[in-house]
Coordinates of C-alpha atoms and ligand atoms in Angstrom, one line a residue:
M1 CA 0.0 0.1 0.0
D2 CA 1.1 3.4 -0.9
N3 CA 1.8 5.7 2.1
L4 CA -0.6 8.5 1.5
A5 CA 0.8 10.6 4.5
P6 CA 4.5 10.1 4.9
A7 CA 5.9 11.2 8.3
I8 CA 7.5 14.6 8.6
S9 CA 10.4 15.5 10.9
P10 CA 9.5 18.9 12.7
P11 CA 12.5 20.9 13.8
P12 CA 13.0 21.3 17.7
G13 CA 10.3 23.6 19.2
L14 CA 7.6 22.5 16.9
G15 CA 5.1 19.6 17.5
D16 CA 6.1 19.2 21.2
S17 CA 3.4 21.0 23.2
K18 CA 2.2 18.0 24.9
P19 CA -0.6 18.7 27.3
T20 CA -0.6 17.5 31.0
H21 CA -4.0 16.1 31.3
Q22 CA -3.6 12.5 32.2
L23 CA -6.9 11.1 30.5
V24 CA -5.7 13.0 27.2
L25 CA -2.1 11.4 27.4
D26 CA -3.5 7.9 28.1
W27 CA -5.9 8.0 25.2
V28 CA -3.2 9.3 22.8
H29 CA -0.8 6.6 24.0
E30 CA -3.5 4.0 23.4
V31 CA -4.3 5.2 19.8
Q32 CA -0.4 5.4 19.3
A33 CA -0.1 1.8 20.4
L34 CA -2.7 0.8 18.1
T35 CA -1.8 2.7 14.9
Q36 CA 2.0 2.7 15.4
P37 CA 2.9 6.2 13.7
E38 CA 6.3 7.1 13.2
N39 CA 6.0 10.1 15.5
V40 CA 3.5 12.2 17.4
F41 CA 3.1 15.8 16.6
W42 CA 1.2 17.8 19.3
C43 CA -0.4 20.8 17.7
D44 CA -0.4 24.3 19.4
G45 CA -2.3 26.3 16.8
S46 CA 0.5 28.9 16.4
E47 CA 1.3 30.8 13.3
K48 CA 4.7 29.3 13.2
E49 CA 3.3 25.8 13.4
N50 CA 0.9 26.6 10.7
T51 CA 3.6 28.1 8.4
Y52 CA 5.7 24.8 8.8
L53 CA 2.8 22.5 8.1
L54 CA 1.8 24.6 4.9
G55 CA 5.3 23.9 3.8
E56 CA 5.3 20.3 4.4
A57 CA 1.9 19.9 2.8
Q58 CA 3.2 21.6 -0.4
K59 CA 6.3 19.5 -0.3
Q60 CA 4.0 16.3 -0.3
G61 CA 1.7 17.6 -3.0
I62 CA -1.3 17.6 -0.6
I63 CA -1.9 21.3 -1.3
E64 CA -0.7 23.8 -4.0
K65 CA 0.0 27.5 -3.3
L66 CA -2.1 29.9 -5.4
N67 CA -1.1 33.0 -7.0
E68 CA 0.0 35.4 -4.2
E69 CA -1.1 38.4 -6.0
K70 CA -4.6 37.1 -7.0
V71 CA -5.6 35.0 -3.9
P72 CA -2.9 35.8 -1.1
G73 CA -2.2 33.4 1.6
S74 CA -4.4 30.6 -0.2
Y75 CA -4.0 27.0 -1.3
L76 CA -5.8 24.3 -3.4
H77 CA -6.3 20.7 -2.2
R78 CA -7.5 18.1 -4.6
S79 CA -9.3 15.2 -2.8
N80 CA -9.4 11.8 -4.1
P81 CA -12.1 11.6 -6.7
N82 CA -13.7 8.8 -4.8
D83 CA -13.9 11.0 -1.6
V84 CA -15.8 14.4 -2.3
A85 CA -18.9 14.5 0.0
R86 CA -20.4 13.1 3.2
V87 CA -21.2 9.4 3.1
E88 CA -24.6 9.0 4.9
Q89 CA -24.6 5.1 4.4
F90 CA -21.3 4.8 6.3
T91 CA -22.0 7.3 8.9
L92 CA -23.0 5.1 12.0
I93 CA -24.5 6.0 15.3
C94 CA -23.1 3.3 17.8
T95 CA -25.4 3.3 21.0
P96 CA -26.1 0.2 23.3
T97 CA -29.5 -0.2 21.7
K98 CA -30.7 0.3 18.2
E99 CA -33.6 1.9 19.6
E100 CA -31.6 4.8 21.0
A101 CA -30.3 5.6 17.4
G102 CA -33.7 5.3 16.0
P103 CA -35.0 4.4 12.5
T104 CA -33.5 7.4 10.7
N105 CA -29.9 6.5 11.6
H106 CA -27.5 3.8 10.6
W107 CA -26.9 1.9 13.8
A108 CA -24.1 -0.4 14.9
D109 CA -23.3 -2.2 18.1
P110 CA -20.7 -0.3 20.0
A111 CA -18.5 -3.3 20.9
E112 CA -18.5 -4.9 17.5
T113 CA -17.8 -1.6 15.9
Y114 CA -14.8 -0.8 18.2
T115 CA -13.5 -4.2 17.3
K116 CA -13.9 -3.8 13.7
L117 CA -12.3 -0.1 13.7
N118 CA -9.5 -1.5 15.8
G119 CA -8.7 -4.0 13.1
L120 CA -8.6 -1.3 10.5
L121 CA -6.5 1.1 12.5
K122 CA -4.0 -1.5 13.6
G123 CA -0.6 -0.3 12.3
A124 CA -2.6 2.2 10.0
M125 CA -0.2 5.1 10.9
R126 CA 3.1 3.3 10.2
G127 CA 5.6 5.7 8.5
R128 CA 3.1 8.4 9.0
T129 CA 2.9 11.3 11.6
M130 CA 0.1 11.2 14.3
F131 CA -1.1 14.7 14.7
V132 CA -3.0 15.5 18.0
V133 CA -5.2 18.6 17.6
P134 CA -7.0 20.2 20.8
Y135 CA -9.7 22.4 19.8
I136 CA -12.8 24.3 21.3
M137 CA -16.2 24.6 19.8
G138 CA -17.7 27.9 20.8
P139 CA -16.4 31.2 22.3
P140 CA -13.9 29.9 25.1
D141 CA -15.7 31.7 27.7
S142 CA -19.1 30.4 26.8
P143 CA -21.1 28.1 29.2
L144 CA -21.9 26.0 25.8
A145 CA -18.3 25.8 24.7
K146 CA -16.9 22.2 24.3
V147 CA -13.5 21.0 24.1
G148 CA -12.3 18.1 21.7
F149 CA -9.1 16.4 20.7
E150 CA -8.7 15.1 17.3
I151 CA -6.1 12.7 16.3
T152 CA -5.4 12.5 12.6
D153 CA -2.7 11.4 10.0
S154 CA -3.8 14.2 7.5
I155 CA -2.1 17.5 7.4
Y156 CA -5.1 18.7 5.5
V157 CA -7.2 18.0 8.4
V158 CA -4.8 19.9 10.8
L159 CA -4.8 22.8 8.4
S160 CA -8.6 22.9 8.2
M161 CA -9.1 22.4 11.7
R162 CA -7.1 25.5 12.5
I163 CA -9.4 27.5 10.3
M164 CA -12.7 25.8 11.4
T165 CA -12.1 25.7 15.1
R166 CA -10.4 27.7 18.0
M167 CA -7.3 25.3 17.8
G168 CA -4.4 24.5 20.2
A169 CA -3.3 26.1 23.5
V170 CA -6.6 27.8 24.1
A171 CA -8.4 24.6 24.3
V172 CA -5.9 22.8 26.4
K173 CA -6.2 25.8 28.8
R174 CA -10.0 25.5 28.8
L175 CA -10.0 21.8 29.6
E176 CA -7.7 22.6 32.7
Q177 CA -10.2 25.1 33.8
S178 CA -13.2 22.9 33.1
E179 CA -15.5 21.9 36.1
N180 CA -16.9 18.6 34.6
G181 CA -13.8 17.5 32.6
E182 CA -15.9 16.8 29.5
W183 CA -14.1 16.4 26.3
N184 CA -14.5 14.6 23.0
R185 CA -12.0 12.1 21.7
G186 CA -11.9 12.0 17.9
T187 CA -9.7 9.6 16.1
H188 CA -9.3 9.8 12.4
S189 CA -7.1 7.9 9.8
L190 CA -6.9 8.2 6.2
L191 CA -6.1 4.5 5.9
D192 CA -5.9 4.2 2.0
V193 CA -8.8 6.4 1.1
N194 CA -10.9 3.3 0.1
P195 CA -14.6 3.7 0.0
E196 CA -14.8 0.0 1.2
R197 CA -13.0 0.9 4.3
R198 CA -14.7 4.3 4.9
L199 CA -16.7 4.6 8.3
I200 CA -17.7 7.4 10.2
C201 CA -18.7 6.2 13.7
H202 CA -20.1 8.0 16.6
F203 CA -20.1 6.7 20.3
P204 CA -22.4 9.2 22.0
Q205 CA -22.3 7.6 25.4
D206 CA -18.4 7.7 25.3
N207 CA -18.2 11.2 23.8
A208 CA -16.1 9.6 21.0
I209 CA -15.9 9.5 17.4
V210 CA -13.7 7.4 15.1
S211 CA -13.5 8.2 11.3
V212 CA -11.5 6.1 8.8
G213 CA -10.9 6.0 5.0
S214 CA -11.9 9.5 4.1
G215 CA -10.2 12.8 3.8
Y216 CA -13.3 14.9 3.1
G217 CA -14.5 17.8 5.2
G218 CA -17.6 16.5 6.7
N219 CA -16.4 13.1 7.3
V220 CA -12.9 14.2 8.9
L221 CA -13.2 17.6 10.5
L222 CA -14.7 15.8 13.5
S223 CA -15.4 19.1 15.2
K224 CA -18.1 19.9 12.7
K225 CA -21.0 17.6 11.8
C226 CA -19.7 14.6 14.0
L227 CA -19.2 16.6 17.4
A228 CA -21.0 19.9 16.9
L229 CA -24.1 18.2 15.5
R230 CA -24.3 14.2 16.1
I231 CA -22.7 14.1 19.6
G232 CA -23.8 17.6 20.2
S233 CA -27.4 16.9 19.7
Y234 CA -27.1 13.8 22.0
L235 CA -25.6 16.1 24.8
A236 CA -27.9 18.8 24.2
R237 CA -30.9 16.6 24.9
K238 CA -29.2 15.2 28.0
Q239 CA -28.3 18.7 29.2
G240 CA -31.3 20.6 28.1
W241 CA -29.9 22.8 25.2
L242 CA -30.2 22.5 21.4
A243 CA -27.6 21.7 18.7
E244 CA -28.9 22.6 15.4
H245 CA -28.0 22.6 11.7
M246 CA -28.7 26.4 11.5
L247 CA -27.2 29.7 10.4
I248 CA -27.4 32.5 12.6
L249 CA -27.8 36.2 11.3
G250 CA -28.3 39.6 12.8
V251 CA -30.7 42.0 11.0
E252 CA -30.5 45.7 11.8
S253 CA -33.2 48.3 10.7
P254 CA -32.3 51.8 9.4
A255 CA -33.6 53.1 13.0
G256 CA -31.1 50.7 14.6
K257 CA -33.3 48.1 15.9
K258 CA -31.7 44.6 15.8
H259 CA -33.0 41.0 15.7
Y260 CA -31.0 37.8 15.4
V261 CA -32.7 34.8 13.5
A262 CA -31.6 31.4 13.1
A263 CA -32.5 29.2 10.0
A264 CA -32.3 25.5 9.4
F265 CA -31.8 24.7 5.6
P266 CA -30.5 21.3 4.5
S267 CA -26.9 21.0 3.1
A268 CA -26.3 23.1 0.0
C269 CA -29.8 24.9 0.4
G270 CA -28.7 28.3 1.1
K271 CA -27.4 28.9 4.8
T272 CA -24.0 30.6 4.0
N273 CA -25.7 32.8 1.4
F274 CA -28.6 33.9 3.7
A275 CA -26.2 34.4 6.5
M276 CA -24.3 37.0 4.4
L277 CA -26.8 38.5 2.3
I278 CA -26.6 42.1 1.2
P279 CA -30.2 43.8 1.0
P280 CA -31.3 45.3 -2.4
A281 CA -30.8 48.9 -3.0
H282 CA -34.6 49.6 -1.9
F283 CA -33.6 48.4 1.5
E284 CA -31.2 51.1 2.1
G285 CA -30.0 51.2 5.8
W286 CA -30.9 47.7 6.6
K287 CA -27.8 45.6 7.5
I288 CA -27.2 41.9 7.8
T289 CA -24.4 40.5 9.9
T290 CA -23.2 36.9 10.5
V291 CA -22.9 35.0 13.5
G292 CA -22.8 31.5 12.0
D293 CA -23.4 30.0 8.7
D294 CA -23.9 26.2 9.5
I295 CA -24.3 25.4 13.1
A296 CA -26.2 26.9 16.1
W297 CA -25.9 25.8 19.7
M298 CA -28.8 27.4 21.7
K299 CA -29.7 27.6 25.4
I300 CA -32.5 29.1 27.4
G301 CA -31.4 32.5 28.9
D302 CA -32.3 33.7 32.4
D303 CA -34.9 36.0 30.7
G304 CA -36.6 33.1 29.2
R305 CA -35.4 33.7 25.6
L306 CA -33.5 31.4 23.3
Y307 CA -29.8 32.3 23.0
A308 CA -27.4 31.1 20.2
V309 CA -23.7 30.7 19.7
N310 CA -21.8 29.7 16.7
P311 CA -19.6 26.8 17.8
E312 CA -17.3 27.2 14.7
N313 CA -14.5 29.5 13.8
G314 CA -14.6 29.5 10.2
Y315 CA -16.9 28.5 7.1
F316 CA -16.7 25.4 5.1
G317 CA -18.8 26.7 2.4
V318 CA -20.0 25.5 -1.1
V319 CA -18.0 27.1 -3.8
P320 CA -19.9 26.6 -7.2
G321 CA -22.5 29.4 -7.6
T322 CA -20.6 31.9 -5.3
S323 CA -20.1 35.1 -7.4
Y324 CA -20.2 38.8 -6.8
K325 CA -23.7 38.9 -8.0
S326 CA -25.0 36.0 -5.6
N327 CA -22.8 36.5 -2.5
P328 CA -20.3 39.4 -2.5
N329 CA -19.4 39.0 1.1
A330 CA -18.5 35.4 0.7
M331 CA -16.5 36.5 -2.4
K332 CA -14.6 39.1 -0.5
S333 CA -14.1 36.5 2.3
I334 CA -12.4 33.8 0.1
E335 CA -10.2 36.4 -1.8
H336 CA -7.3 35.7 0.6
D337 CA -6.2 33.2 3.3
T338 CA -8.5 30.5 2.0
L339 CA -8.1 26.8 1.7
Y340 CA -10.0 25.5 -1.4
T341 CA -10.9 22.0 -2.1
N342 CA -11.7 20.5 -5.6
V343 CA -12.1 23.7 -7.4
A344 CA -10.2 24.3 -10.9
L345 CA -6.8 25.8 -11.2
T346 CA -6.3 28.5 -13.9
D347 CA -3.1 28.9 -15.9
D348 CA -2.2 31.8 -13.8
R349 CA -2.6 29.8 -10.6
N350 CA -6.0 31.4 -9.7
V351 CA -9.0 29.4 -8.9
W352 CA -12.1 28.9 -11.0
W353 CA -15.5 27.3 -10.7
E354 CA -18.8 27.2 -12.4
G355 CA -20.8 30.3 -11.5
K356 CA -17.9 32.6 -10.8
D357 CA -18.1 36.1 -12.3
G358 CA -16.6 36.7 -15.7
E359 CA -15.9 34.4 -18.6
P360 CA -14.6 30.8 -18.0
P361 CA -10.8 30.5 -18.5
A362 CA -9.8 29.2 -22.0
H363 CA -7.8 26.5 -20.2
A364 CA -7.7 25.1 -16.6
I365 CA -6.8 22.0 -14.6
D366 CA -10.2 20.6 -13.3
W367 CA -10.7 19.3 -9.8
R368 CA -9.6 15.9 -10.8
G369 CA -6.3 17.2 -12.0
N370 CA -6.9 17.0 -15.7
D371 CA -7.0 19.5 -18.5
W372 CA -10.2 21.3 -19.0
T373 CA -11.5 23.7 -21.6
P374 CA -14.8 25.4 -21.7
A375 CA -15.8 22.6 -24.4
S376 CA -15.1 19.9 -21.9
K377 CA -18.1 18.0 -20.7
E378 CA -16.9 17.4 -17.3
K379 CA -17.3 20.1 -14.7
A380 CA -14.2 22.2 -13.9
A381 CA -14.9 22.3 -10.1
H382 CA -16.7 19.6 -8.3
P383 CA -20.3 20.6 -7.5
N384 CA -19.5 20.1 -3.9
S385 CA -16.1 21.9 -4.0
R386 CA -15.7 23.9 -0.8
F387 CA -13.8 26.9 0.7
A388 CA -12.5 26.9 4.2
V389 CA -12.0 30.4 5.8
P390 CA -11.6 31.9 9.0
M391 CA -14.7 33.8 10.0
Q392 CA -12.7 36.9 10.5
N393 CA -12.5 37.1 6.7
N394 CA -16.1 37.9 6.6
P395 CA -16.6 41.8 6.1
V396 CA -20.2 41.4 7.7
L397 CA -19.0 39.4 10.8
D398 CA -21.5 40.1 13.6
P399 CA -19.8 42.1 16.6
N400 CA -21.2 39.7 19.1
V401 CA -19.9 36.6 17.5
E402 CA -17.3 36.2 20.5
N403 CA -20.1 36.7 23.1
G404 CA -20.1 33.5 25.2
E405 CA -23.8 34.1 26.4
G406 CA -24.8 34.1 22.7
V407 CA -27.3 36.3 20.9
P408 CA -31.1 36.3 21.5
I409 CA -33.2 34.7 18.8
S410 CA -36.4 36.4 17.6
A411 CA -37.2 33.9 15.0
I412 CA -36.5 30.4 13.7
I413 CA -36.7 29.6 10.1
F414 CA -37.0 26.1 8.5
G415 CA -36.6 25.9 4.8
G416 CA -36.1 23.0 2.0
R417 CA -35.3 23.0 -1.6
R418 CA -38.7 22.3 -3.1
S419 CA -39.6 22.7 -6.9
D420 CA -43.4 22.7 -5.9
T421 CA -45.9 22.7 -3.0
M422 CA -44.1 25.0 -0.5
P423 CA -45.0 28.6 -0.9
L424 CA -42.2 31.2 -0.7
V425 CA -42.9 31.9 3.3
F426 CA -45.4 31.0 5.7
Q427 CA -45.6 31.4 9.7
A428 CA -46.5 28.8 12.2
R429 CA -49.3 29.5 14.6
D430 CA -47.3 28.7 17.6
W431 CA -44.3 26.7 19.0
E432 CA -46.0 23.2 18.6
H433 CA -47.1 23.9 15.1
G434 CA -43.6 25.3 14.3
V435 CA -42.2 22.0 15.5
Y436 CA -44.4 20.1 13.2
I437 CA -43.5 22.3 10.4
G438 CA -39.9 21.6 11.1
A439 CA -40.3 17.9 11.8
T440 CA -42.0 17.6 8.4
M441 CA -39.5 19.4 6.3
G442 CA -38.8 18.0 3.0
S443 CA -35.9 18.9 0.5
E444 CA -34.4 17.8 -2.8
T445 CA -31.0 16.1 -2.2
T446 CA -27.8 17.8 -3.1
A447 CA -24.3 17.0 -4.0
A448 CA -23.2 17.8 -0.3
A449 CA -23.8 13.9 0.4
T450 CA -23.0 11.1 -2.1
G451 CA -26.1 9.5 -3.9
A452 CA -28.7 10.8 -6.1
V453 CA -29.2 14.5 -6.4
G454 CA -32.7 16.2 -6.6
K455 CA -34.9 13.6 -4.9
V456 CA -37.3 15.0 -2.4
R457 CA -36.8 13.4 1.1
R458 CA -37.9 14.3 4.5
D459 CA -35.1 16.1 6.3
P460 CA -36.6 17.1 9.6
M461 CA -35.2 20.5 10.8
A462 CA -32.3 19.8 8.3
M463 CA -31.0 17.3 10.7
L464 CA -31.7 14.0 9.0
P465 CA -28.0 13.2 8.5
F466 CA -26.9 15.0 11.7
C467 CA -29.2 13.9 14.7
G468 CA -27.2 11.7 17.0
Y469 CA -30.1 9.7 18.5
N470 CA -33.7 8.8 17.9
M471 CA -35.6 11.3 15.8
G472 CA -38.9 10.8 17.7
D473 CA -37.0 11.8 21.0
Y474 CA -35.5 14.7 19.1
F475 CA -39.0 15.8 18.3
K476 CA -40.0 15.5 21.9
H477 CA -36.9 17.5 23.0
W478 CA -38.1 20.2 20.8
L479 CA -41.8 20.0 22.0
K480 CA -40.5 20.2 25.6
T481 CA -38.3 23.3 24.9
G482 CA -41.1 25.6 23.9
P483 CA -43.0 25.7 27.1
R484 CA -39.6 26.3 28.8
L485 CA -39.4 29.7 26.9
K486 CA -41.2 32.7 28.4
N487 CA -40.6 34.5 25.1
P488 CA -40.2 31.8 22.3
P489 CA -38.9 32.8 19.0
A490 CA -41.6 33.1 16.0
I491 CA -41.3 30.1 13.7
F492 CA -41.6 30.4 9.8
H493 CA -41.0 28.1 6.9
V494 CA -39.3 29.5 3.5
N495 CA -38.8 28.0 0.1
W496 CA -36.3 30.0 -2.2
F497 CA -36.5 27.1 -4.7
R498 CA -40.1 26.8 -6.1
K499 CA -40.0 26.5 -9.8
G500 CA -42.6 27.8 -12.4
A501 CA -44.1 25.9 -15.4
D502 CA -40.9 26.9 -17.3
G503 CA -38.8 25.0 -15.0
K504 CA -37.0 28.1 -13.7
F505 CA -36.9 29.4 -10.0
M506 CA -39.8 31.7 -9.5
W507 CA -38.1 33.9 -6.7
P508 CA -34.7 35.5 -7.5
G509 CA -33.4 34.6 -4.2
F510 CA -30.0 35.7 -2.5
G511 CA -30.2 39.5 -1.6
D512 CA -33.9 39.6 -2.4
N513 CA -34.5 37.4 0.4
M514 CA -34.3 40.4 2.5
R515 CA -37.8 41.1 1.4
V516 CA -39.0 37.9 3.0
L517 CA -37.0 38.4 6.1
K518 CA -38.6 42.0 6.3
W519 CA -42.1 40.4 6.3
M520 CA -41.0 38.1 9.1
I521 CA -39.8 41.0 11.2
D522 CA -43.1 42.8 10.5
R523 CA -44.9 39.7 11.7
F524 CA -43.0 39.2 15.0
E525 CA -42.9 42.9 15.7
G526 CA -46.8 42.8 15.4
G527 CA -47.3 44.7 12.0
G528 CA -47.3 42.5 9.0
G529 CA -50.2 41.4 7.3
A530 CA -51.2 37.9 6.2
T531 CA -54.2 35.5 5.4
E532 CA -54.7 32.5 7.5
S533 CA -54.4 29.4 5.2
P534 CA -54.6 25.8 6.2
I535 CA -50.9 25.4 6.6
G536 CA -50.3 28.7 8.5
F537 CA -50.1 32.4 8.0
V538 CA -49.1 33.3 4.4
P539 CA -48.4 36.9 3.1
R540 CA -50.7 38.3 0.6
P541 CA -48.8 39.7 -2.5
E542 CA -49.4 43.3 -0.9
D543 CA -47.8 42.3 2.3
L544 CA -44.4 41.6 0.8
D545 CA -42.3 44.7 -0.3
T546 CA -41.4 43.9 -3.8
A547 CA -40.5 47.4 -4.9
D548 CA -38.0 47.6 -7.7
L549 CA -38.2 43.9 -8.1
A550 CA -37.6 43.4 -11.8
G551 CA -40.1 40.9 -13.7
M552 CA -42.2 40.3 -10.6
T553 CA -45.9 40.6 -11.4
K554 CA -48.9 40.2 -9.0
E555 CA -49.7 36.9 -10.7
K556 CA -46.3 35.5 -10.5
L557 CA -46.3 36.4 -6.7
E558 CA -49.7 34.8 -6.2
D559 CA -48.4 31.6 -7.7
L560 CA -45.3 31.8 -5.5
L561 CA -47.5 32.2 -2.4
S562 CA -50.1 29.7 -3.4
V563 CA -51.1 26.7 -1.4
K564 CA -52.5 24.1 -3.8
P565 CA -54.7 21.5 -2.1
E566 CA -53.8 18.9 -4.8
E567 CA -50.1 19.3 -4.0
W568 CA -50.7 19.3 -0.3
K569 CA -52.8 16.2 -0.6
K570 CA -49.6 14.4 -1.8
E571 CA -47.5 16.1 0.9
L572 CA -49.6 15.1 3.7
E573 CA -49.4 11.5 2.5
T574 CA -45.6 11.6 2.2
Q575 CA -45.4 13.3 5.7
Q576 CA -47.6 10.3 7.0
E577 CA -45.2 7.8 5.5
F578 CA -42.3 9.5 7.1
F579 CA -44.1 9.5 10.6
D580 CA -44.9 5.8 10.0
T581 CA -41.3 5.0 9.7
L582 CA -40.9 6.5 13.2
G583 CA -43.6 4.1 14.6
A584 CA -44.1 4.4 18.2
D585 CA -41.5 6.9 18.8
M586 CA -43.7 9.5 17.1
P587 CA -44.8 12.2 19.7
A588 CA -48.7 12.4 19.6
E589 CA -48.7 16.1 19.4
L590 CA -47.1 16.0 16.0
T591 CA -49.5 13.1 14.9
A592 CA -52.4 15.4 16.0
Q593 CA -51.0 18.4 14.2
H594 CA -50.9 16.3 11.0
D595 CA -54.4 15.3 11.5
K596 CA -55.7 18.9 12.1
L597 CA -53.9 20.0 8.9
A598 CA -55.5 17.3 7.0
A599 CA -58.9 18.3 8.5
R600 CA -58.4 22.1 7.7
F601 CA -57.8 21.0 4.0
A602 CA -61.1 18.9 4.1
Q603 CA -63.1 21.7 5.3
Ligands
LIG1 P1 -23.8 23.5 3.4 O1 -22.6 24.2 3.7 O2 -23.9 22.3 2.6 O3 -24.6 23.1 4.8 O4 -24.8 24.4 2.6 P2 -25.6 25.8 2.7 O5 -26.9 25.6 3.3 O6 -24.7 26.8 3.5 O7 -25.8 26.3 1.2 P3 -25.2 27.7 0.3 O8 -25.5 29.1 1.0 O9 -23.6 27.4 0.1 O10 -25.9 27.3 -1.0 C1 -25.9 26.2 -1.7 C2 -26.2 26.5 -3.2 O11 -27.6 27.0 -3.2 C3 -25.3 27.3 -3.9 O12 -25.0 26.8 -5.1 C4 -26.1 28.7 -4.0 O13 -25.7 29.5 -5.0 C5 -27.5 28.3 -4.0 N1 -28.4 29.3 -3.3 C6 -28.3 29.8 -2.1 N2 -29.2 30.6 -1.8 C7 -30.1 30.7 -2.9 C8 -31.4 31.6 -3.3 O14 -31.8 32.2 -2.4 N3 -31.7 31.1 -4.4 C9 -31.2 30.2 -5.3 N4 -31.9 30.0 -6.3 N5 -30.1 29.5 -4.9 C10 -29.5 29.7 -3.8
LIG2 C1 -23.0 20.0 4.9 O1 -23.0 19.0 4.1 O2 -24.2 20.4 5.6 C2 -21.8 20.8 5.1 C3 -20.5 20.5 4.7 O3 -21.8 21.8 5.8 S1 -19.8 19.1 5.5 O4 -18.9 19.7 6.4 O5 -19.0 18.5 4.4 O6 -20.7 18.3 6.0
LIG3 MN1 -24.1 22.2 6.6

């Protein structure tokens, strides 16, 4: 077997910041004895260490330096073409009973899985360097913050973790000061990057993750989907908070009144874009700021409101479609100090992807490393190519992003990618109805996970691939949270992706989503108009501010906002099928919500 990750030999003073925490040392020794690396590199997160590792990664051909004038401080990584997205079928929840993982997860027996993984990991790091990466999720002083350690044999993972988390000495310090001593142990090895030996395993009871056989973001940056969502959601239920696949944004009116909202859209359905949106000219004086673009950890504050922190330190965002037209703030964020994965490389060592501003280059090297021209049938960038950037690059980063207590949430938005059925926006009647709307969310699948693209599936609260325990219990946790809130957020559902008879998106989306956000603010501030439809409160065309919106007619808007009983008949059936798969775990409140909705349509 080729060694995909040859050992490096750091000079004295690098890689030696071994912590004193005995349980960490014991665990590292155990993994070391099992995987037998040539050496161990203890990461401290320093600039000096990063510079050294960038150099070593370049020498090994893991990353390429991009044009320093065009994209300063930036690098390109190409993953193995067999390893470009999350692999849901190989993502396992290993709880003592299958019932705890529930019917929506792939369950495996913990003892059997550990045995299998130990077999795969035995000697797996021979001739390699084993990196130990300490990190914190959440602002270091936040009561919600969690410490993790990731062991990995991939320099790309270390470089990415430094962007995506608060990594190094700060985490070791936090663990030393921690009262409960809670920390997550994450073990990752590339093995030989073979899909047949690829497993992403979660052991919620042990606060442990083992990931083998992949080098792709969501499978290997164990801080992100694995800890912050799957293990996170398990801990959240036990500890009385929420770990959600949500962006968090701030929206400030010209008069200076500010709200924060959180929104759950499935993978590649618009979170990063919504979190950074620039309002259209008509909304002069309105300002959007980003707290987070993918994950929200939320707890109930002393005042009975819901407060959210972004556990991450960076954005691991979808590249294709990102342009100055669709998302200028993302473009400015990724113009420097960015680690790109699977985009195309131009002849002047710049990056290119489908949907970038300007003409395609006459020649480029595609994401697989092959020659590419505009005549090529293949895409230049992989549809799930990604950027990793520190959040500090974002020109509209919210000033409260480091606030450990979090930001107060005025509204929660659920939304899927639906060609039909779902109107542009509607509002839930109350918390329980809102939980029902989240629980029945559907969305067309995207390139963020391997498998078919464009098929509608139920993706409750955008957590189908990320809930670390039984989905029925997750719904119950949500239902219980509402009554604990004195001042619960309003709940909405949006769909930026409804299509007309011509097969085109009916809504312009992106910056114009401000118009929908404005209606929501009007609603929860007590002003905005709506009609009461069977599914909830829907704006009438005149309730949405569509001034200066080119090509938008009243008829089109009516269509976009329409609730069509024949489409909903099918929707209710599919929702029922999903509820049936959850069987006895399904909370009665949500079944009742479904029946009430069916009855309203029957009236
Ligand atoms: P993950 O990082 O996978 O969780 O994705 P995300 O939810 O952050 O999605 P992102 O904002 O990266 O958008 C994914 C894709 O949807 C990109 O190709 C965007 O261009 C496209 N998109 C985002 N917002 C809109 C919108 O309002 N309308 C339309 N039509 N497309 C959008
Ligand atoms: C997603 O798929 O929802 C992502 C990208 O945010 S990954 O980190 O790869 O899961
Ligand atoms: Mn995501």
